[in-house]
């Protein structure tokens, strides 16, 4: 089977800093793959390459067998969508929620924007009353729901999530994670979820790549990881840390 996402020997350098070192992993259609590692290990850099935000990389990256372009075309952005950590930064302060969702639909020439916007908000648990509000009139969790709605309104096949809950209050994190897990079940999305917290990954992913210093040091089934505690000492440390931290307050 051709993987939905195939990353082989991905390398990224920023000047002298060799930030990704031969990163390789595959994500099959409908699968959720987690990338876990401490801050600075290179997780966001992987997602920035996949999402087309960083054209300076070497290696072989393909989506459904098609090589990833350094400067992807418009069609690519309809199929590959990303949700960032900080919902404040990712929504324009002077755009209503309606405008924020209408923009990608217009860019990609979708019909029936009204219906699509209403449905997208409903899908993330926000009623019509939110539609003409501004980001500052929403809570952090509601804003992240809007960011998720904006990503999904284009009906992408691939969803990239960079620490989607770590900027949120602990009490809200589980709500947003449950929403993402529901969405994943309802749609046949291929998904990469980045987190520094293995508990977050365990909530949604069947497989996880453990990143340390720009490398994937372990690529394993979540169930196996829970049973064995991980092969690498670094993985075992992450697992212990995630067991100490609680997801919900
Ligand atoms: N645009 C950039 N220029 C220079 N260094 C960068 C840039 N982006 C990331 N880095 C460096 O690359 C490393 C990995 O960063 P990042 O992918 O953001 O890690 P993570 O998301 O795991 O916290 C860090 O050392 C970071 O400082
Ligand atoms: Mg990051």
PDB file of C-alpha atoms and ligand atoms in Angstrom:
ATOM      1  CA  UNK A   1       0.000   0.000   0.000  1.00  0.00           C
ATOM      2  CA  UNK A   2       1.300   3.468  -0.870  1.00  0.00           C
ATOM      3  CA  UNK A   3       1.639   5.560   2.293  1.00  0.00           C
ATOM      4  CA  UNK A   4      -0.357   8.796   2.556  1.00  0.00           C
ATOM      5  CA  UNK A   5       2.814  10.430   3.851  1.00  0.00           C
ATOM      6  CA  UNK A   6       6.266   9.026   3.202  1.00  0.00           C
ATOM      7  CA  UNK A   7       9.294  10.759   4.700  1.00  0.00           C
ATOM      8  CA  UNK A   8      12.697   9.252   4.021  1.00  0.00           C
ATOM      9  CA  UNK A   9      16.018  10.655   5.203  1.00  0.00           C
ATOM     10  CA  UNK A  10      14.691  14.156   5.729  1.00  0.00           C
ATOM     11  CA  UNK A  11      17.453  16.597   6.624  1.00  0.00           C
ATOM     12  CA  UNK A  12      17.111  20.282   7.525  1.00  0.00           C
ATOM     13  CA  UNK A  13      19.908  22.706   8.317  1.00  0.00           C
ATOM     14  CA  UNK A  14      19.641  26.274   9.564  1.00  0.00           C
ATOM     15  CA  UNK A  15      23.101  27.645   8.812  1.00  0.00           C
ATOM     16  CA  UNK A  16      25.506  25.433  10.735  1.00  0.00           C
ATOM     17  CA  UNK A  17      22.766  23.883  12.838  1.00  0.00           C
ATOM     18  CA  UNK A  18      21.812  20.441  11.583  1.00  0.00           C
ATOM     19  CA  UNK A  19      18.281  20.354  12.964  1.00  0.00           C
ATOM     20  CA  UNK A  20      16.764  17.244  11.307  1.00  0.00           C
ATOM     21  CA  UNK A  21      19.006  14.246  10.787  1.00  0.00           C
ATOM     22  CA  UNK A  22      17.762  11.506   8.468  1.00  0.00           C
ATOM     23  CA  UNK A  23      14.209  11.591   9.763  1.00  0.00           C
ATOM     24  CA  UNK A  24      12.154   8.758   8.234  1.00  0.00           C
ATOM     25  CA  UNK A  25       8.582   7.649   8.868  1.00  0.00           C
ATOM     26  CA  UNK A  26       5.461   6.573   7.025  1.00  0.00           C
ATOM     27  CA  UNK A  27       1.819   7.338   7.703  1.00  0.00           C
ATOM     28  CA  UNK A  28      -0.817   5.228   5.978  1.00  0.00           C
ATOM     29  CA  UNK A  29      -4.251   6.485   4.912  1.00  0.00           C
ATOM     30  CA  UNK A  30      -6.541   6.974   7.884  1.00  0.00           C
ATOM     31  CA  UNK A  31      -3.702   6.457  10.342  1.00  0.00           C
ATOM     32  CA  UNK A  32      -2.677   8.829  13.139  1.00  0.00           C
ATOM     33  CA  UNK A  33       1.032   9.108  13.698  1.00  0.00           C
ATOM     34  CA  UNK A  34       2.438  10.920  16.716  1.00  0.00           C
ATOM     35  CA  UNK A  35       5.735  12.732  16.978  1.00  0.00           C
ATOM     36  CA  UNK A  36       6.873  13.198  20.547  1.00  0.00           C
ATOM     37  CA  UNK A  37       9.983  14.780  21.973  1.00  0.00           C
ATOM     38  CA  UNK A  38      11.112  17.569  24.205  1.00  0.00           C
ATOM     39  CA  UNK A  39      11.243  21.208  23.121  1.00  0.00           C
ATOM     40  CA  UNK A  40      13.847  21.807  20.409  1.00  0.00           C
ATOM     41  CA  UNK A  41      13.972  18.191  19.217  1.00  0.00           C
ATOM     42  CA  UNK A  42      12.758  19.182  15.734  1.00  0.00           C
ATOM     43  CA  UNK A  43       9.056  18.290  15.760  1.00  0.00           C
ATOM     44  CA  UNK A  44       7.750  21.599  14.380  1.00  0.00           C
ATOM     45  CA  UNK A  45      10.489  21.616  11.754  1.00  0.00           C
ATOM     46  CA  UNK A  46       9.175  18.278  10.434  1.00  0.00           C
ATOM     47  CA  UNK A  47       5.631  19.671  10.189  1.00  0.00           C
ATOM     48  CA  UNK A  48       6.820  22.895   8.556  1.00  0.00           C
ATOM     49  CA  UNK A  49       8.497  20.867   5.814  1.00  0.00           C
ATOM     50  CA  UNK A  50       5.384  18.702   5.330  1.00  0.00           C
ATOM     51  CA  UNK A  51       3.068  21.718   5.203  1.00  0.00           C
ATOM     52  CA  UNK A  52       5.191  23.516   2.614  1.00  0.00           C
ATOM     53  CA  UNK A  53       6.272  26.308   4.982  1.00  0.00           C
ATOM     54  CA  UNK A  54       9.970  25.441   4.764  1.00  0.00           C
ATOM     55  CA  UNK A  55      11.359  24.865   1.267  1.00  0.00           C
ATOM     56  CA  UNK A  56      14.938  24.193   2.465  1.00  0.00           C
ATOM     57  CA  UNK A  57      15.194  20.487   3.047  1.00  0.00           C
ATOM     58  CA  UNK A  58      16.782  17.420   1.524  1.00  0.00           C
ATOM     59  CA  UNK A  59      15.608  13.852   1.384  1.00  0.00           C
ATOM     60  CA  UNK A  60      12.558  12.202  -0.142  1.00  0.00           C
ATOM     61  CA  UNK A  61       9.069  13.268   0.899  1.00  0.00           C
ATOM     62  CA  UNK A  62       5.918  12.168  -0.899  1.00  0.00           C
ATOM     63  CA  UNK A  63       2.167  12.298  -0.381  1.00  0.00           C
ATOM     64  CA  UNK A  64       0.235   9.311  -1.769  1.00  0.00           C
ATOM     65  CA  UNK A  65       3.234   8.516  -3.944  1.00  0.00           C
ATOM     66  CA  UNK A  66       3.520  12.030  -5.362  1.00  0.00           C
ATOM     67  CA  UNK A  67       6.809  13.830  -4.596  1.00  0.00           C
ATOM     68  CA  UNK A  68       6.470  16.864  -2.308  1.00  0.00           C
ATOM     69  CA  UNK A  69       7.273  20.096  -4.145  1.00  0.00           C
ATOM     70  CA  UNK A  70       9.564  22.706  -2.578  1.00  0.00           C
ATOM     71  CA  UNK A  71       6.981  25.328  -3.597  1.00  0.00           C
ATOM     72  CA  UNK A  72       3.664  23.482  -3.522  1.00  0.00           C
ATOM     73  CA  UNK A  73       0.753  24.578  -5.708  1.00  0.00           C
ATOM     74  CA  UNK A  74      -2.691  25.664  -4.533  1.00  0.00           C
ATOM     75  CA  UNK A  75      -4.197  22.194  -4.790  1.00  0.00           C
ATOM     76  CA  UNK A  76      -1.649  20.942  -2.280  1.00  0.00           C
ATOM     77  CA  UNK A  77      -2.876  23.379   0.374  1.00  0.00           C
ATOM     78  CA  UNK A  78      -6.418  22.154  -0.020  1.00  0.00           C
ATOM     79  CA  UNK A  79      -5.338  18.599   0.796  1.00  0.00           C
ATOM     80  CA  UNK A  80      -2.753  19.264   3.487  1.00  0.00           C
ATOM     81  CA  UNK A  81      -3.877  21.460   6.359  1.00  0.00           C
ATOM     82  CA  UNK A  82      -2.118  22.410   9.570  1.00  0.00           C
ATOM     83  CA  UNK A  83      -3.315  23.533  13.002  1.00  0.00           C
ATOM     84  CA  UNK A  84      -0.811  25.454  15.105  1.00  0.00           C
ATOM     85  CA  UNK A  85      -0.226  25.589  18.826  1.00  0.00           C
ATOM     86  CA  UNK A  86      -1.341  29.136  19.433  1.00  0.00           C
ATOM     87  CA  UNK A  87      -4.913  29.920  18.366  1.00  0.00           C
ATOM     88  CA  UNK A  88      -4.350  33.631  19.161  1.00  0.00           C
ATOM     89  CA  UNK A  89      -1.592  33.883  16.596  1.00  0.00           C
ATOM     90  CA  UNK A  90      -3.316  31.830  13.903  1.00  0.00           C
ATOM     91  CA  UNK A  91      -6.525  33.898  13.729  1.00  0.00           C
ATOM     92  CA  UNK A  92      -6.519  37.449  12.388  1.00  0.00           C
ATOM     93  CA  UNK A  93      -7.762  39.763  15.201  1.00  0.00           C
ATOM     94  CA  UNK A  94      -9.835  41.953  12.870  1.00  0.00           C
ATOM     95  CA  UNK A  95     -11.524  39.135  10.969  1.00  0.00           C
ATOM     96  CA  UNK A  96     -14.779  37.648  12.165  1.00  0.00           C
ATOM     97  CA  UNK A  97     -14.933  33.880  12.441  1.00  0.00           C
ATOM     98  CA  UNK A  98     -17.147  33.941   9.350  1.00  0.00           C
ATOM     99  CA  UNK A  99     -14.514  35.856   7.370  1.00  0.00           C
ATOM    100  CA  UNK A 100     -11.733  33.577   8.619  1.00  0.00           C
ATOM    101  CA  UNK A 101     -13.601  30.540   7.290  1.00  0.00           C
ATOM    102  CA  UNK A 102     -14.819  32.250   4.093  1.00  0.00           C
ATOM    103  CA  UNK A 103     -11.282  33.157   3.038  1.00  0.00           C
ATOM    104  CA  UNK A 104      -9.905  29.652   2.349  1.00  0.00           C
ATOM    105  CA  UNK A 105     -13.205  28.668   0.676  1.00  0.00           C
ATOM    106  CA  UNK A 106     -12.933  31.656  -1.692  1.00  0.00           C
ATOM    107  CA  UNK A 107      -9.248  30.998  -2.422  1.00  0.00           C
ATOM    108  CA  UNK A 108     -10.003  27.420  -3.398  1.00  0.00           C
ATOM    109  CA  UNK A 109     -13.199  28.242  -5.281  1.00  0.00           C
ATOM    110  CA  UNK A 110     -15.637  26.242  -3.157  1.00  0.00           C
ATOM    111  CA  UNK A 111     -19.359  26.702  -3.752  1.00  0.00           C
ATOM    112  CA  UNK A 112     -22.014  27.247  -1.054  1.00  0.00           C
ATOM    113  CA  UNK A 113     -19.736  29.020   1.451  1.00  0.00           C
ATOM    114  CA  UNK A 114     -22.606  29.785   3.851  1.00  0.00           C
ATOM    115  CA  UNK A 115     -23.577  26.159   4.231  1.00  0.00           C
ATOM    116  CA  UNK A 116     -19.979  25.003   4.486  1.00  0.00           C
ATOM    117  CA  UNK A 117     -19.143  27.559   7.197  1.00  0.00           C
ATOM    118  CA  UNK A 118     -22.225  26.657   9.250  1.00  0.00           C
ATOM    119  CA  UNK A 119     -21.434  22.938   8.932  1.00  0.00           C
ATOM    120  CA  UNK A 120     -17.748  23.405   9.783  1.00  0.00           C
ATOM    121  CA  UNK A 121     -18.625  25.316  12.971  1.00  0.00           C
ATOM    122  CA  UNK A 122     -21.190  22.697  13.938  1.00  0.00           C
ATOM    123  CA  UNK A 123     -18.594  19.954  13.394  1.00  0.00           C
ATOM    124  CA  UNK A 124     -16.347  21.546  16.024  1.00  0.00           C
ATOM    125  CA  UNK A 125     -19.188  22.100  18.492  1.00  0.00           C
ATOM    126  CA  UNK A 126     -19.744  25.835  17.953  1.00  0.00           C
ATOM    127  CA  UNK A 127     -23.252  27.136  17.284  1.00  0.00           C
ATOM    128  CA  UNK A 128     -24.225  29.824  14.757  1.00  0.00           C
ATOM    129  CA  UNK A 129     -23.894  32.517  17.412  1.00  0.00           C
ATOM    130  CA  UNK A 130     -20.110  32.330  17.103  1.00  0.00           C
ATOM    131  CA  UNK A 131     -20.086  33.048  13.420  1.00  0.00           C
ATOM    132  CA  UNK A 132     -19.925  36.847  13.505  1.00  0.00           C
ATOM    133  CA  UNK A 133     -17.754  37.187  16.581  1.00  0.00           C
ATOM    134  CA  UNK A 134     -14.126  38.251  16.607  1.00  0.00           C
ATOM    135  CA  UNK A 135     -11.327  36.062  18.013  1.00  0.00           C
ATOM    136  CA  UNK A 136     -10.995  38.194  21.189  1.00  0.00           C
ATOM    137  CA  UNK A 137     -14.638  37.397  21.993  1.00  0.00           C
ATOM    138  CA  UNK A 138     -13.804  33.690  22.225  1.00  0.00           C
ATOM    139  CA  UNK A 139     -12.034  31.597  24.845  1.00  0.00           C
ATOM    140  CA  UNK A 140      -8.776  29.840  23.995  1.00  0.00           C
ATOM    141  CA  UNK A 141     -10.547  26.526  23.514  1.00  0.00           C
ATOM    142  CA  UNK A 142     -13.199  28.088  21.262  1.00  0.00           C
ATOM    143  CA  UNK A 143     -10.490  29.782  19.210  1.00  0.00           C
ATOM    144  CA  UNK A 144      -8.706  26.487  18.725  1.00  0.00           C
ATOM    145  CA  UNK A 145     -12.019  24.956  17.625  1.00  0.00           C
ATOM    146  CA  UNK A 146     -12.264  27.713  15.008  1.00  0.00           C
ATOM    147  CA  UNK A 147      -8.706  26.986  13.833  1.00  0.00           C
ATOM    148  CA  UNK A 148      -9.670  23.303  13.495  1.00  0.00           C
ATOM    149  CA  UNK A 149     -12.863  24.259  11.624  1.00  0.00           C
ATOM    150  CA  UNK A 150     -10.859  26.418   9.244  1.00  0.00           C
ATOM    151  CA  UNK A 151      -8.503  23.533   8.526  1.00  0.00           C
ATOM    152  CA  UNK A 152     -11.363  21.077   7.980  1.00  0.00           C
ATOM    153  CA  UNK A 153     -13.622  23.350   5.919  1.00  0.00           C
ATOM    154  CA  UNK A 154     -11.481  22.541   2.866  1.00  0.00           C
ATOM    155  CA  UNK A 155     -12.008  18.805   3.436  1.00  0.00           C
ATOM    156  CA  UNK A 156      -8.305  17.977   3.491  1.00  0.00           C
ATOM    157  CA  UNK A 157      -7.004  14.416   3.357  1.00  0.00           C
ATOM    158  CA  UNK A 158      -4.043  15.185   5.610  1.00  0.00           C
ATOM    159  CA  UNK A 159      -4.154  17.069   8.890  1.00  0.00           C
ATOM    160  CA  UNK A 160      -0.984  18.223  10.639  1.00  0.00           C
ATOM    161  CA  UNK A 161      -1.385  19.241  14.274  1.00  0.00           C
ATOM    162  CA  UNK A 162       1.438  21.045  16.069  1.00  0.00           C
ATOM    163  CA  UNK A 163       0.863  20.911  19.841  1.00  0.00           C
ATOM    164  CA  UNK A 164      -2.821  21.732  19.283  1.00  0.00           C
ATOM    165  CA  UNK A 165      -3.713  21.688  22.977  1.00  0.00           C
ATOM    166  CA  UNK A 166      -0.590  22.829  24.802  1.00  0.00           C
ATOM    167  CA  UNK A 167      -1.522  26.538  24.818  1.00  0.00           C
ATOM    168  CA  UNK A 168      -4.905  25.726  26.385  1.00  0.00           C
ATOM    169  CA  UNK A 169      -5.974  25.532  30.018  1.00  0.00           C
ATOM    170  CA  UNK A 170      -5.521  22.027  31.329  1.00  0.00           C
ATOM    171  CA  UNK A 171      -9.289  21.669  31.849  1.00  0.00           C
ATOM    172  CA  UNK A 172      -9.911  22.456  28.168  1.00  0.00           C
ATOM    173  CA  UNK A 173      -7.175  20.246  26.707  1.00  0.00           C
ATOM    174  CA  UNK A 174      -9.121  17.012  27.003  1.00  0.00           C
ATOM    175  CA  UNK A 175     -12.205  18.588  25.377  1.00  0.00           C
ATOM    176  CA  UNK A 176     -10.245  19.643  22.305  1.00  0.00           C
ATOM    177  CA  UNK A 177      -8.435  16.285  22.163  1.00  0.00           C
ATOM    178  CA  UNK A 178     -11.759  14.444  22.317  1.00  0.00           C
ATOM    179  CA  UNK A 179     -13.055  16.632  19.508  1.00  0.00           C
ATOM    180  CA  UNK A 180      -9.998  15.800  17.385  1.00  0.00           C
ATOM    181  CA  UNK A 181     -10.393  12.106  18.142  1.00  0.00           C
ATOM    182  CA  UNK A 182     -14.075  12.251  17.038  1.00  0.00           C
ATOM    183  CA  UNK A 183     -13.183  14.097  13.844  1.00  0.00           C
ATOM    184  CA  UNK A 184     -10.514  11.532  13.111  1.00  0.00           C
ATOM    185  CA  UNK A 185     -13.045   8.709  13.479  1.00  0.00           C
ATOM    186  CA  UNK A 186     -15.642  10.415  11.281  1.00  0.00           C
ATOM    187  CA  UNK A 187     -13.321  11.266   8.408  1.00  0.00           C
ATOM    188  CA  UNK A 188     -10.684   9.160   6.793  1.00  0.00           C
ATOM    189  CA  UNK A 189      -7.957  11.633   7.687  1.00  0.00           C
ATOM    190  CA  UNK A 190      -4.285  10.816   7.744  1.00  0.00           C
ATOM    191  CA  UNK A 191      -2.917  12.711  10.656  1.00  0.00           C
ATOM    192  CA  UNK A 192       0.387  13.721  12.221  1.00  0.00           C
ATOM    193  CA  UNK A 193       0.097  14.951  15.793  1.00  0.00           C
ATOM    194  CA  UNK A 194       3.075  16.640  17.400  1.00  0.00           C
ATOM    195  CA  UNK A 195       3.307  16.931  21.178  1.00  0.00           C
ATOM    196  CA  UNK A 196       5.907  17.019  23.934  1.00  0.00           C
ATOM    197  CA  UNK A 197       3.432  14.952  25.968  1.00  0.00           C
ATOM    198  CA  UNK A 198       3.156  11.238  25.293  1.00  0.00           C
ATOM    199  CA  UNK A 199      -0.233  11.113  27.029  1.00  0.00           C
ATOM    200  CA  UNK A 200      -1.634  13.470  24.378  1.00  0.00           C
ATOM    201  CA  UNK A 201      -0.243  11.266  21.603  1.00  0.00           C
ATOM    202  CA  UNK A 202      -1.605   8.133  23.286  1.00  0.00           C
ATOM    203  CA  UNK A 203      -5.089   9.664  23.197  1.00  0.00           C
ATOM    204  CA  UNK A 204      -5.227   9.697  19.398  1.00  0.00           C
ATOM    205  CA  UNK A 205      -2.383   7.865  17.751  1.00  0.00           C
ATOM    206  CA  UNK A 206      -1.708   4.235  17.004  1.00  0.00           C
ATOM    207  CA  UNK A 207       1.965   4.815  16.324  1.00  0.00           C
ATOM    208  CA  UNK A 208       4.576   7.221  17.574  1.00  0.00           C
ATOM    209  CA  UNK A 209       8.002   8.410  16.527  1.00  0.00           C
ATOM    210  CA  UNK A 210      10.168   9.544  19.411  1.00  0.00           C
ATOM    211  CA  UNK A 211      12.367  12.517  18.504  1.00  0.00           C
ATOM    212  CA  UNK A 212      15.553  13.492  20.256  1.00  0.00           C
ATOM    213  CA  UNK A 213      18.145  15.948  18.930  1.00  0.00           C
ATOM    214  CA  UNK A 214      16.708  15.997  15.409  1.00  0.00           C
ATOM    215  CA  UNK A 215      16.477  12.222  15.024  1.00  0.00           C
ATOM    216  CA  UNK A 216      13.690   9.704  15.386  1.00  0.00           C
ATOM    217  CA  UNK A 217      15.247   7.452  17.998  1.00  0.00           C
ATOM    218  CA  UNK A 218      12.312   5.063  18.205  1.00  0.00           C
ATOM    219  CA  UNK A 219       9.278   4.378  15.986  1.00  0.00           C
ATOM    220  CA  UNK A 220       6.791   2.123  17.693  1.00  0.00           C
ATOM    221  CA  UNK A 221       3.228   1.008  18.202  1.00  0.00           C
ATOM    222  CA  UNK A 222       1.599   2.865  21.116  1.00  0.00           C
ATOM    223  CA  UNK A 223       0.274  -0.385  22.595  1.00  0.00           C
ATOM    224  CA  UNK A 224       3.721  -1.961  22.488  1.00  0.00           C
ATOM    225  CA  UNK A 225       5.185   1.154  24.072  1.00  0.00           C
ATOM    226  CA  UNK A 226       2.695   0.971  26.944  1.00  0.00           C
ATOM    227  CA  UNK A 227       3.521  -2.691  27.531  1.00  0.00           C
ATOM    228  CA  UNK A 228       7.279  -2.570  27.167  1.00  0.00           C
ATOM    229  CA  UNK A 229       7.989   0.996  28.326  1.00  0.00           C
ATOM    230  CA  UNK A 230      10.098   1.637  25.245  1.00  0.00           C
ATOM    231  CA  UNK A 231      13.435   0.411  23.982  1.00  0.00           C
ATOM    232  CA  UNK A 232      15.371   3.678  24.328  1.00  0.00           C
ATOM    233  CA  UNK A 233      16.092   5.206  27.731  1.00  0.00           C
ATOM    234  CA  UNK A 234      14.924   8.566  26.349  1.00  0.00           C
ATOM    235  CA  UNK A 235      11.536   7.040  25.465  1.00  0.00           C
ATOM    236  CA  UNK A 236      11.210   5.594  28.965  1.00  0.00           C
ATOM    237  CA  UNK A 237      11.898   9.033  30.462  1.00  0.00           C
ATOM    238  CA  UNK A 238       9.157  10.584  28.302  1.00  0.00           C
ATOM    239  CA  UNK A 239       6.758   7.832  29.297  1.00  0.00           C
ATOM    240  CA  UNK A 240       7.478   8.340  32.998  1.00  0.00           C
ATOM    241  CA  UNK A 241       7.023  12.109  32.609  1.00  0.00           C
ATOM    242  CA  UNK A 242       3.674  11.678  30.871  1.00  0.00           C
ATOM    243  CA  UNK A 243       2.478   9.330  33.615  1.00  0.00           C
ATOM    244  CA  UNK A 244       3.321  11.940  36.258  1.00  0.00           C
ATOM    245  CA  UNK A 245       1.570  14.734  34.362  1.00  0.00           C
ATOM    246  CA  UNK A 246      -2.195  14.569  34.225  1.00  0.00           C
ATOM    247  CA  UNK A 247      -4.124  15.623  31.170  1.00  0.00           C
ATOM    248  CA  UNK A 248      -7.167  16.812  33.008  1.00  0.00           C
ATOM    249  CA  UNK A 249      -7.145  18.966  36.106  1.00  0.00           C
TER     250      UNK A 249
HETATM  251  N1  LIG B   1      13.959  29.222  11.411  1.00  0.00           N
HETATM  252  C1  LIG B   1      14.907  28.723  12.217  1.00  0.00           C
HETATM  253  N2  LIG B   1      16.167  29.204  12.201  1.00  0.00           N
HETATM  254  C2  LIG B   1      17.124  28.690  12.988  1.00  0.00           C
HETATM  255  N3  LIG B   1      16.928  27.666  13.846  1.00  0.00           N
HETATM  256  C3  LIG B   1      15.703  27.147  13.920  1.00  0.00           C
HETATM  257  C4  LIG B   1      14.631  27.634  13.113  1.00  0.00           C
HETATM  258  N4  LIG B   1      13.519  26.906  13.402  1.00  0.00           N
HETATM  259  C5  LIG B   1      13.892  26.019  14.334  1.00  0.00           C
HETATM  260  N5  LIG B   1      15.199  26.148  14.651  1.00  0.00           N
HETATM  261  C6  LIG B   1      15.955  25.327  15.608  1.00  0.00           C
HETATM  262  O1  LIG B   1      15.736  23.985  15.248  1.00  0.00           O
HETATM  263  C7  LIG B   1      15.639  23.165  16.418  1.00  0.00           C
HETATM  264  C8  LIG B   1      14.324  22.396  16.387  1.00  0.00           C
HETATM  265  O2  LIG B   1      13.264  23.311  16.512  1.00  0.00           O
HETATM  266  P1  LIG B   1      11.740  22.887  16.478  1.00  0.00           P
HETATM  267  O3  LIG B   1      11.506  22.075  15.253  1.00  0.00           O
HETATM  268  O4  LIG B   1      10.937  24.113  16.642  1.00  0.00           O
HETATM  269  O5  LIG B   1      11.613  21.944  17.756  1.00  0.00           O
HETATM  270  P2  LIG B   1      10.329  21.474  18.574  1.00  0.00           P
HETATM  271  O6  LIG B   1       9.126  21.792  17.760  1.00  0.00           O
HETATM  272  O7  LIG B   1      10.535  20.016  18.796  1.00  0.00           O
HETATM  273  O8  LIG B   1      10.355  22.236  19.869  1.00  0.00           O
HETATM  274  C9  LIG B   1      15.790  24.084  17.605  1.00  0.00           C
HETATM  275  O9  LIG B   1      17.109  24.029  18.039  1.00  0.00           O
HETATM  276  C10 LIG B   1      15.441  25.429  17.028  1.00  0.00           C
HETATM  277  O10 LIG B   1      16.098  26.433  17.737  1.00  0.00           O
HETATM  278 MG1  LIG B   2       7.452  22.976  18.243  1.00  0.00          MG
END
